Short mmCIF file of C-alpha atoms in Angstrom, two decimals:
data_model
loop_
_atom_site.label_atom_id
_atom_site.label_comp_id
_atom_site.label_asym_id
_atom_site.label_seq_id
_atom_site.Cartn_x
_atom_site.Cartn_y
_atom_site.Cartn_z
CA MET A 1 0.02 0.03 -0.03
CA MET A 2 2.68 2.41 1.03
CA ARG A 3 4.93 1.55 -1.89
CA ALA A 4 2.10 1.96 -4.30
CA LEU A 5 1.73 5.56 -2.95
CA TYR A 6 5.43 6.01 -3.33
CA SER A 7 5.26 4.67 -6.94
CA LEU A 8 2.42 7.11 -7.68
CA LEU A 9 4.69 10.00 -6.44
CA THR A 10 7.67 9.02 -8.47
CA TYR A 11 5.58 8.62 -11.59
CA ILE A 12 4.10 12.08 -11.20
CA ALA A 13 7.62 13.48 -10.61
CA GLN A 14 8.82 12.30 -14.10
CA PRO A 15 8.17 15.67 -15.77
CA TRP A 16 10.00 17.46 -13.02
CA LEU A 17 13.03 15.13 -13.45
CA ARG A 18 13.04 15.81 -17.17
CA ARG A 19 13.19 19.57 -16.44
CA LYS A 20 15.98 19.01 -13.92
CA LEU A 21 18.02 17.13 -16.31
CA ALA A 22 17.53 19.69 -18.89
CA ARG A 23 18.75 22.34 -16.52
CA ARG A 24 21.88 20.50 -15.52
CA ALA A 25 22.71 19.82 -19.16
CA LYS A 26 23.20 23.41 -19.82
CA VAL A 27 26.25 23.21 -17.57
CA GLU A 28 27.06 19.42 -18.03
CA PRO A 29 25.95 18.18 -21.44
CA LEU A 30 26.02 14.63 -20.48
CA TYR A 31 22.84 15.02 -18.46
CA GLY A 32 21.24 15.66 -21.77
CA GLU A 33 22.22 12.43 -23.41
CA TRP A 34 20.43 9.18 -23.47
CA VAL A 35 17.68 10.60 -21.31
CA GLU A 36 15.18 7.86 -22.10
CA GLN A 37 17.41 5.32 -20.37
CA ARG A 38 16.50 6.75 -17.18
CA PHE A 39 12.93 5.68 -17.95
CA GLY A 40 13.90 2.24 -18.97
CA HIS A 41 13.86 2.69 -22.90
CA TYR A 42 16.97 1.42 -24.74
CA ASP A 43 17.83 2.00 -28.42
CA ASP A 44 19.56 -0.53 -30.73
CA ALA A 45 22.86 0.48 -29.44
CA PHE A 46 22.05 -1.03 -26.00
CA HIS A 47 20.76 -4.54 -27.17
CA SER A 48 20.15 -7.24 -24.65
CA LEU A 49 23.08 -9.07 -23.35
CA PRO A 50 23.47 -12.87 -24.11
CA GLN A 51 21.80 -15.44 -22.03
CA PRO A 52 22.80 -15.05 -18.30
CA ALA A 53 24.50 -17.59 -16.24
CA THR A 54 21.19 -19.26 -15.38
CA ALA A 55 21.28 -20.64 -18.90
CA ALA A 56 23.41 -23.56 -19.70
CA GLY A 57 27.03 -22.30 -20.23
CA GLY A 58 26.09 -18.76 -20.03
CA ALA A 59 28.38 -15.94 -18.77
CA PRO A 60 27.20 -14.24 -15.60
CA VAL A 61 25.78 -10.85 -16.16
CA VAL A 62 26.67 -8.66 -13.14
CA TRP A 63 24.69 -5.31 -12.78
CA LEU A 64 26.55 -2.82 -10.59
CA HIS A 65 25.19 0.56 -9.63
CA ALA A 66 27.63 3.31 -8.70
CA VAL A 67 25.68 6.52 -8.47
CA SER A 68 28.23 9.16 -8.48
CA LEU A 69 32.02 9.75 -8.76
CA GLY A 70 33.23 8.47 -5.43
CA GLU A 71 31.23 5.26 -5.75
CA THR A 72 32.49 4.73 -9.37
CA ARG A 73 36.14 5.14 -8.34
CA ALA A 74 35.73 2.65 -5.32
CA ALA A 75 33.95 0.25 -7.77
CA ALA A 76 37.21 -0.17 -9.81
CA ALA A 77 38.80 -2.27 -7.07
CA LEU A 78 35.84 -4.43 -6.78
CA LEU A 79 35.26 -4.96 -10.40
CA ALA A 80 38.98 -6.02 -10.84
CA ARG A 81 38.43 -8.81 -8.23
CA LEU A 82 35.18 -9.80 -9.59
CA ARG A 83 36.52 -10.36 -12.98
CA GLU A 84 39.16 -12.69 -11.60
CA SER A 85 36.49 -14.60 -9.59
CA LEU A 86 33.94 -14.75 -12.47
CA PRO A 87 35.94 -15.18 -15.66
CA GLY A 88 33.91 -13.94 -18.71
CA MET A 89 31.38 -11.93 -16.65
CA ARG A 90 29.37 -9.19 -18.60
CA LEU A 91 28.89 -5.84 -16.67
CA VAL A 92 26.01 -3.71 -16.77
CA LEU A 93 27.24 -0.48 -15.17
CA THR A 94 24.61 2.25 -13.98
CA HIS A 95 25.02 5.65 -12.53
CA GLY A 96 23.04 8.66 -11.61
CA THR A 97 25.42 11.56 -12.27
CA ALA A 98 27.41 12.69 -15.10
CA THR A 99 30.70 12.59 -13.23
CA GLY A 100 30.07 9.07 -12.26
CA ARG A 101 29.21 8.03 -15.79
CA GLU A 102 32.34 9.85 -17.23
CA ALA A 103 34.55 8.10 -14.77
CA GLY A 104 32.75 4.72 -15.30
CA LYS A 105 33.89 4.52 -19.00
CA ALA A 106 37.40 3.49 -17.82
CA LEU A 107 35.98 0.49 -16.03
CA LEU A 108 34.25 -1.11 -19.15
CA GLN A 109 35.65 -4.02 -21.23
CA PRO A 110 34.38 -5.36 -24.55
CA GLY A 111 30.80 -6.63 -24.25
CA ASP A 112 30.04 -4.46 -21.25
CA VAL A 113 27.32 -1.85 -21.33
CA GLN A 114 26.91 1.40 -19.47
CA VAL A 115 23.53 3.15 -19.01
CA TRP A 116 21.78 5.47 -16.72
CA GLN A 117 20.08 4.13 -13.38
CA PRO A 118 16.45 3.69 -14.10
CA TRP A 119 14.04 6.07 -12.46
CA ASP A 120 12.49 4.25 -9.56
CA THR A 121 9.08 3.68 -11.12
CA PRO A 122 7.86 -0.07 -11.28
CA SER A 123 7.57 0.21 -15.20
CA ALA A 124 11.11 1.69 -15.71
CA VAL A 125 12.76 -0.84 -13.26
CA GLY A 126 10.77 -3.57 -14.97
CA ARG A 127 11.90 -2.61 -18.49
CA PHE A 128 15.57 -2.37 -17.15
CA LEU A 129 15.52 -5.84 -15.59
CA ALA A 130 13.62 -7.44 -18.55
CA HIS A 131 16.25 -6.04 -21.00
CA PHE A 132 19.54 -6.66 -19.26
CA ARG A 133 18.46 -9.74 -17.15
CA PRO A 134 21.30 -9.50 -14.67
CA ASP A 135 22.24 -12.65 -12.54
CA VAL A 136 23.02 -10.34 -9.46
CA GLY A 137 22.74 -6.66 -8.73
CA LEU A 138 25.05 -4.82 -6.56
CA LEU A 139 24.27 -1.47 -4.99
CA MET A 140 27.17 0.67 -3.97
CA GLU A 141 27.40 2.01 -0.35
CA THR A 142 23.93 3.75 0.18
CA GLU A 143 21.74 3.34 -3.02
CA VAL A 144 18.63 1.44 -1.79
CA TRP A 145 15.59 2.26 -3.97
CA PRO A 146 12.03 0.70 -3.05
CA ASN A 147 10.95 -0.36 -6.44
CA LEU A 148 14.48 -1.52 -7.41
CA VAL A 149 14.40 -3.88 -4.48
CA ALA A 150 10.90 -4.95 -5.27
CA GLY A 151 11.36 -5.45 -8.87
CA CYS A 152 14.51 -7.57 -8.28
CA ALA A 153 12.71 -9.79 -5.80
CA GLN A 154 9.68 -10.36 -8.11
CA ARG A 155 12.12 -11.56 -10.76
CA GLY A 156 14.44 -13.66 -8.54
CA VAL A 157 17.42 -11.27 -9.12
CA PRO A 158 19.65 -11.28 -5.82
CA LEU A 159 20.17 -7.56 -5.14
CA CYS A 160 23.06 -6.96 -2.68
CA LEU A 161 24.32 -3.80 -0.90
CA VAL A 162 28.15 -3.84 -1.12
CA ASN A 163 30.60 -1.54 0.81
CA ALA A 164 27.48 -0.47 2.59
CA ARG A 165 27.47 2.44 4.93
CA MET A 166 24.79 4.22 7.01
CA SER A 167 25.28 7.39 8.90
CA ASP A 168 23.29 8.14 12.00
CA LYS A 169 21.43 10.99 10.12
CA THR A 170 20.49 8.60 7.31
CA TYR A 171 19.38 5.94 9.99
CA GLN A 172 17.07 8.33 11.64
CA GLN A 173 15.70 9.58 8.40
CA SER A 174 15.08 5.90 7.38
CA ARG A 175 13.38 5.30 10.85
CA ARG A 176 10.99 8.13 10.27
CA LEU A 177 10.10 6.68 6.65
CA ARG A 178 10.23 2.92 8.01
CA TRP A 179 6.91 2.15 6.26
CA LEU A 180 8.80 2.64 3.03
CA ALA A 181 12.64 1.89 4.08
CA GLY A 182 11.80 -1.06 6.12
CA PRO A 183 10.58 -3.34 3.20
CA ALA A 184 13.29 -1.93 1.10
CA TYR A 185 16.18 -2.93 3.41
CA ARG A 186 14.45 -6.31 4.27
CA GLY A 187 14.15 -7.04 0.62
CA LEU A 188 17.77 -6.90 0.00
CA HIS A 189 19.41 -10.38 -0.69
CA ALA A 190 22.55 -9.57 1.36
CA VAL A 191 24.58 -6.68 2.76
CA TRP A 192 28.22 -6.42 3.41
CA ALA A 193 29.02 -3.45 5.70
CA GLN A 194 32.14 -1.19 5.93
CA SER A 195 31.90 -1.08 9.83
CA GLU A 196 30.28 -2.67 12.82
CA ALA A 197 28.43 0.68 13.46
CA ASP A 198 27.15 0.62 9.80
CA ALA A 199 26.04 -2.90 10.28
CA GLN A 200 24.16 -2.27 13.49
CA ARG A 201 21.94 0.42 11.87
CA LEU A 202 21.43 -1.70 8.79
CA ARG A 203 20.23 -4.59 10.93
CA ALA A 204 17.98 -2.23 13.00
CA LEU A 205 16.29 -1.52 9.64
CA GLY A 206 15.82 -5.08 8.82
CA ALA A 207 18.76 -5.77 6.49
CA THR A 208 20.30 -9.04 6.18
CA VAL A 209 23.89 -8.13 7.03
CA GLN A 210 26.07 -11.00 6.20
CA GLY A 211 29.47 -9.57 7.19
CA VAL A 212 31.60 -6.57 8.05
CA LEU A 213 34.20 -6.61 5.38
CA GLY A 214 35.83 -3.19 5.57
CA ASN A 215 35.92 -0.41 2.98
CA PHE A 216 37.13 -1.42 -0.44
CA LYS A 217 38.16 2.20 -1.14
CA PHE A 218 41.33 1.21 0.67
CA ASP A 219 42.18 -1.15 -2.19
CA ALA A 220 42.06 1.48 -4.85
CA THR A 221 45.39 2.35 -6.40
CA PRO A 222 46.28 6.05 -7.47
CA ASP A 223 47.20 6.55 -11.09
CA ALA A 224 50.96 6.35 -10.87
CA ALA A 225 51.59 8.56 -13.93
CA LEU A 226 49.37 11.43 -12.53
CA LEU A 227 50.78 10.98 -9.14
CA ALA A 228 54.35 11.22 -10.51
CA ARG A 229 53.52 14.48 -12.47
CA GLY A 230 51.72 16.04 -9.59
CA ARG A 231 54.85 15.55 -7.36
CA ALA A 232 57.10 16.92 -10.11
CA TRP A 233 54.89 20.04 -10.21
CA ARG A 234 54.80 20.26 -6.41
CA ALA A 235 58.63 20.45 -6.45
CA GLY A 236 58.52 23.39 -8.78
CA ALA A 237 56.03 25.41 -6.79
CA GLY A 238 58.69 26.95 -4.64
CA ARG A 239 56.53 26.77 -1.38
CA PRO A 240 54.18 24.33 0.23
CA VAL A 241 51.09 23.54 -1.55
CA LEU A 242 47.85 23.37 0.56
CA MET A 243 45.01 21.81 -1.45
CA PHE A 244 41.23 22.14 -0.56
CA ALA A 245 40.12 18.89 -1.73
CA SER A 246 36.38 18.27 -2.88
CA SER A 247 35.35 21.77 -1.76
CA ARG A 248 31.62 22.25 -1.54
CA GLU A 249 29.38 25.29 -2.11
CA GLY A 250 30.01 28.03 0.72
CA GLU A 251 33.15 26.46 1.78
CA GLU A 252 35.23 28.27 -0.49
CA GLN A 253 33.88 31.66 0.94
CA MET A 254 34.76 30.24 4.32
CA LEU A 255 38.40 29.76 3.17
CA LEU A 256 38.44 33.17 1.55
CA ASP A 257 37.36 34.90 4.70
CA VAL A 258 40.26 33.21 6.57
CA LEU A 259 42.65 34.26 3.84
CA LYS A 260 41.60 37.79 4.13
CA GLN A 261 41.99 37.73 7.82
CA LYS A 262 45.37 36.12 7.93
CA TRP A 263 46.92 37.53 4.64
CA PRO A 264 44.89 40.73 3.88
CA LEU A 265 44.80 42.61 0.80
CA ALA A 266 46.31 46.16 1.51
CA GLN A 267 46.04 49.55 -0.30
CA VAL A 268 49.50 50.52 -1.64
CA ASP A 269 50.81 53.71 -0.19
CA ILE A 270 52.05 55.39 -3.21
CA ALA A 271 53.68 58.32 -1.50
CA ARG A 272 56.07 56.23 0.37
CA SER A 273 56.63 52.83 -1.33
CA ALA A 274 54.81 52.31 -4.54
CA PRO A 275 56.46 52.69 -7.91
CA GLU A 276 55.03 55.38 -10.10
CA SER A 277 53.65 52.72 -12.44
CA ILE A 278 51.19 51.65 -9.89
CA ALA A 279 47.92 53.71 -10.11
CA LYS A 280 46.57 55.26 -7.01
CA GLY A 281 44.20 52.89 -5.11
CA ALA A 282 45.86 49.64 -6.48
CA GLN A 283 45.95 46.55 -4.36
CA THR A 284 48.50 44.17 -3.35
CA SER A 285 48.44 41.17 -1.20
CA VAL A 286 50.59 39.84 1.80
CA ARG A 287 51.79 36.80 0.16
CA MET A 288 50.34 33.56 1.66
CA PRO A 289 53.05 31.24 3.16
CA PHE A 290 51.66 28.50 0.93
CA GLN A 291 50.52 27.86 -2.60
CA LEU A 292 46.67 27.33 -2.65
CA LEU A 293 45.20 24.57 -4.79
CA VAL A 294 41.32 24.45 -4.91
CA VAL A 295 39.60 21.55 -6.33
CA PRO A 296 35.70 21.81 -6.20
CA ARG A 297 33.74 18.69 -5.68
CA HIS A 298 31.26 19.39 -8.59
CA PRO A 299 32.42 20.49 -12.11
CA GLN A 300 29.45 22.74 -12.68
CA ARG A 301 30.97 25.05 -10.03
CA PHE A 302 34.56 25.20 -11.53
CA ALA A 303 34.00 28.66 -13.24
CA GLU A 304 32.14 30.07 -10.10
CA VAL A 305 34.99 29.11 -7.66
CA ALA A 306 37.58 30.60 -10.01
CA LYS A 307 35.54 33.80 -10.26
CA LEU A 308 35.08 33.94 -6.46
CA PHE A 309 38.84 34.11 -5.78
CA ALA A 310 39.59 36.38 -8.78
CA ASP A 311 36.83 38.98 -7.56
CA ALA A 312 38.65 38.94 -4.31
CA SER A 313 41.80 40.24 -6.16
CA TYR A 314 43.73 37.01 -5.80
CA SER A 315 45.37 35.92 -9.12
CA VAL A 316 43.90 32.60 -10.34
CA SER A 317 45.16 29.92 -12.77
CA CYS A 318 43.08 27.07 -13.70
CA ARG A 319 44.19 23.51 -14.62
CA SER A 320 42.53 23.71 -18.15
CA GLN A 321 44.85 26.75 -18.87
CA TRP A 322 48.34 24.90 -18.19
CA GLY A 323 50.68 23.50 -20.48
CA GLU A 324 53.68 21.68 -19.28
CA ALA A 325 53.45 23.10 -15.85
CA PRO A 326 51.09 25.17 -13.54
CA GLU A 327 51.06 28.93 -14.19
CA THR A 328 52.14 31.31 -11.40
CA ALA A 329 49.25 32.45 -9.39
CA ASP A 330 47.98 32.90 -5.71
CA VAL A 331 45.24 30.21 -6.37
CA TRP A 332 45.29 27.29 -8.47
CA VAL A 333 41.92 25.89 -9.43
CA GLY A 334 41.63 22.16 -10.35
CA ASP A 335 38.94 22.34 -13.21
CA SER A 336 39.37 18.87 -14.57
CA LEU A 337 37.86 15.44 -13.98
CA GLY A 338 39.56 12.07 -13.39
CA GLU A 339 42.85 13.77 -12.17
CA MET A 340 42.55 13.65 -8.47
CA ALA A 341 45.78 11.70 -8.23
CA LEU A 342 47.48 14.56 -10.02
CA TYR A 343 46.11 17.19 -7.54
CA PHE A 344 47.08 14.96 -4.37
CA GLY A 345 50.58 14.54 -5.79
CA MET A 346 50.65 18.41 -6.00
CA ALA A 347 49.71 18.80 -2.42
CA HIS A 348 51.82 18.68 0.66
CA VAL A 349 48.66 18.98 2.88
CA ALA A 350 44.92 19.07 2.12
CA LEU A 351 41.68 20.41 3.79
CA LEU A 352 38.78 18.02 3.44
CA GLY A 353 35.79 19.41 1.55
CA GLY A 354 32.23 18.77 2.88
CA SER A 355 33.51 18.70 6.56
CA PHE A 356 33.40 22.52 7.17
CA ALA A 357 29.76 23.08 6.08
CA THR A 358 27.29 20.71 7.45
CA LEU A 359 27.57 18.27 4.60
CA GLY A 360 29.03 15.20 6.22
CA GLY A 361 32.54 15.26 4.65
CA GLN A 362 34.02 13.41 1.66
CA ASN A 363 36.25 10.35 1.30
CA LEU A 364 39.68 10.95 2.45
CA ILE A 365 41.08 7.54 1.50
CA GLU A 366 42.49 8.69 -1.85
CA ALA A 367 44.41 11.44 -0.16
CA ALA A 368 45.93 8.76 2.32
CA ALA A 369 46.67 6.56 -0.54
CA CYS A 370 48.68 9.39 -2.24
CA GLY A 371 50.49 10.20 1.13
CA VAL A 372 48.78 13.53 1.80
CA PRO A 373 47.83 14.51 5.45
CA VAL A 374 44.30 15.74 5.80
CA PHE A 375 42.80 18.23 8.05
CA MET A 376 39.15 17.86 8.79
CA GLY A 377 36.40 20.01 9.89
CA PRO A 378 33.77 19.04 12.49
CA HIS A 379 31.11 17.67 10.09
CA LEU A 380 32.16 14.12 9.21
CA PHE A 381 28.79 12.06 9.81
CA ASN A 382 28.98 10.57 6.18
CA PHE A 383 32.44 9.13 6.67
CA THR A 384 32.84 8.50 10.40
CA GLU A 385 34.63 5.25 10.09
CA ALA A 386 37.23 6.39 7.66
CA SER A 387 37.84 9.69 9.34
CA THR A 388 38.13 8.01 12.70
CA LEU A 389 40.75 5.48 11.42
CA ALA A 390 42.75 8.33 9.83
CA ALA A 391 42.72 10.47 12.95
CA GLU A 392 43.77 7.49 15.08
CA ALA A 393 46.61 6.56 12.79
CA GLY A 394 47.96 10.05 12.71
CA ALA A 395 47.16 10.71 9.11
CA ALA A 396 44.51 13.24 9.66
CA GLN A 397 43.61 15.83 12.13
CA ARG A 398 40.16 17.03 13.28
CA CYS A 399 39.78 20.84 13.54
CA GLU A 400 37.08 22.93 15.12
CA ASP A 401 36.65 24.99 12.08
CA ILE A 402 38.31 26.10 8.78
CA ALA A 403 40.44 28.86 10.41
CA HIS A 404 41.89 26.19 12.72
CA ALA A 405 42.38 23.86 9.89
CA VAL A 406 44.33 26.41 7.80
CA THR A 407 46.48 27.25 10.71
CA GLU A 408 47.35 23.59 11.39
CA ALA A 409 47.82 22.72 7.74
CA ALA A 410 50.04 25.66 7.11
CA ALA A 411 51.99 24.75 10.40
CA THR A 412 52.45 21.18 9.36
CA ALA A 413 53.54 21.96 5.88
CA GLY A 414 56.40 24.07 7.32
CA ASP A 415 57.50 21.46 9.87
CA ALA A 416 59.43 18.94 7.98
CA ALA A 417 59.61 16.44 10.73
CA ARG A 418 55.75 16.52 11.44
CA LEU A 419 54.91 16.58 7.69
CA HIS A 420 56.97 13.46 7.01
CA GLY A 421 55.38 11.55 10.15
CA MET A 422 51.90 12.37 8.83
CA GLN A 423 52.76 11.43 5.22
CA GLU A 424 54.06 8.02 6.42
CA ALA A 425 51.02 7.54 8.46
CA ALA A 426 48.78 8.22 5.59
CA LEU A 427 50.53 5.77 3.31
CA GLY A 428 50.40 3.05 6.17
CA LEU A 429 46.64 3.67 6.56
CA GLY A 430 45.81 2.01 3.20
CA ALA A 431 48.15 -0.76 3.69
CA ALA A 432 46.61 -1.71 6.97
CA HIS A 433 43.02 -1.75 5.75
CA ARG A 434 43.21 -3.45 2.36
CA GLY A 435 41.37 -6.66 1.47
CA ALA A 436 37.68 -5.74 1.48
CA ALA A 437 37.43 -5.70 -2.37
CA LEU A 438 38.62 -9.40 -2.62
CA LYS A 439 36.35 -10.57 0.35
CA THR A 440 33.36 -8.82 -1.23
CA ALA A 441 34.06 -10.24 -4.65
CA THR A 442 34.22 -13.77 -3.17
CA GLU A 443 30.93 -13.35 -1.48
CA VAL A 444 29.28 -12.04 -4.66
CA ALA A 445 30.71 -14.82 -6.71
CA ALA A 446 29.28 -17.37 -4.35
CA VAL A 447 25.78 -15.77 -4.78
CA VAL A 448 26.04 -15.95 -8.50
CA ARG A 449 27.07 -19.61 -8.45
CA ARG A 450 24.04 -20.51 -6.14
CA VAL A 451 21.82 -18.67 -8.64
CA ALA A 452 23.29 -20.70 -11.58
CA VAL A 453 22.67 -24.09 -9.71
CA THR A 454 19.23 -23.38 -8.32
CA ALA A 455 17.64 -21.71 -11.50
CA PRO A 456 15.29 -23.70 -13.59
CA ALA A 457 16.81 -24.80 -16.86
CA GLY A 458 16.14 -22.50 -19.74
CA CYS A 459 15.45 -19.57 -17.34
#
């Protein structure tokens, strides 16, 4: 009854979704492509895959949903292990965001397909499942949708939540919507959680948690070529590089306010010190003790962030303008996709985006894998486990606000012994927590084999 009401609302919301996609496409054109896939319609380019593993001799069809960029990057480690455990598997890779879909191209092999996640109406979900006929469905981290779960259950497709996490905020929201969330979590075939705290919350909602396997983002390996280039550029910067990693809306202004306070722009006193070539009223800045590198989380904000610092009279150079090396400027803006290893390679220390505004933080594991110490704000509710592990290992530091974080980051960048210690702790963090991807792939492969054994012949 409740899901029927929810389904009606999702059906009514379809025109709104189309308008939203059209608006997003003005900034990120990928949102305007293959729109009908979101409603379960596929043209000839997306033909049905061969018979699934339940047919005699068929290769397994694995559907993996990685909604956005972070989940897609994490999926790389799992997919590498899955291809080893399930030779010849065919992949159906779905996403909800343009950044996720762009990054997902690198994960495809011949015979795989990549499409948008179906909008959560019974009809769109039904067409998706009928078209691709997956043997197993894997939802990354948090992506549990009521009609997706129900549709898979009706068709006998085991749907699993992998690398699962659940913040206390999400848990409380799900409890308030337990009439809808409860059946969805209970309907999952299996859940493998990142931490025991995540597992406890998921169990409380009715999910079948079969294990706590850790976070397979620790298994991801940074692109060695990008990392090496970044480190070479860092060496040529001439001063420590402080990176604001995955900054979110409102946080850049917070940082700018700190910069203005600590390294203010001052009017030039022409009568006493300024050369005649400088016009009256011109401004100069007290040079920051570090090179600032800002990498916004969302590409639609690249130009906005660059303009914010330029309007404050800081010189700005964007990655898209560089040739063989970064241009000289007060602020570098990382306005490219798929180059986080490059940016972390350039950084001596980093501020964690999403943790200074009440947004729950971002994944800091990639920074650790690149040996970059992280300074975090107080809002980490979406990544409690990873941030706690990093802080306990000495690879990251919690700070009360962004002013505190900038002060600590700048001090660390200027203290060779402390910087080296945190860099070593960051590299050690990943080494200590690897293995979740292999464990998860082993569990998923067992599910696929059980499906192949128990399915009726000719299914």
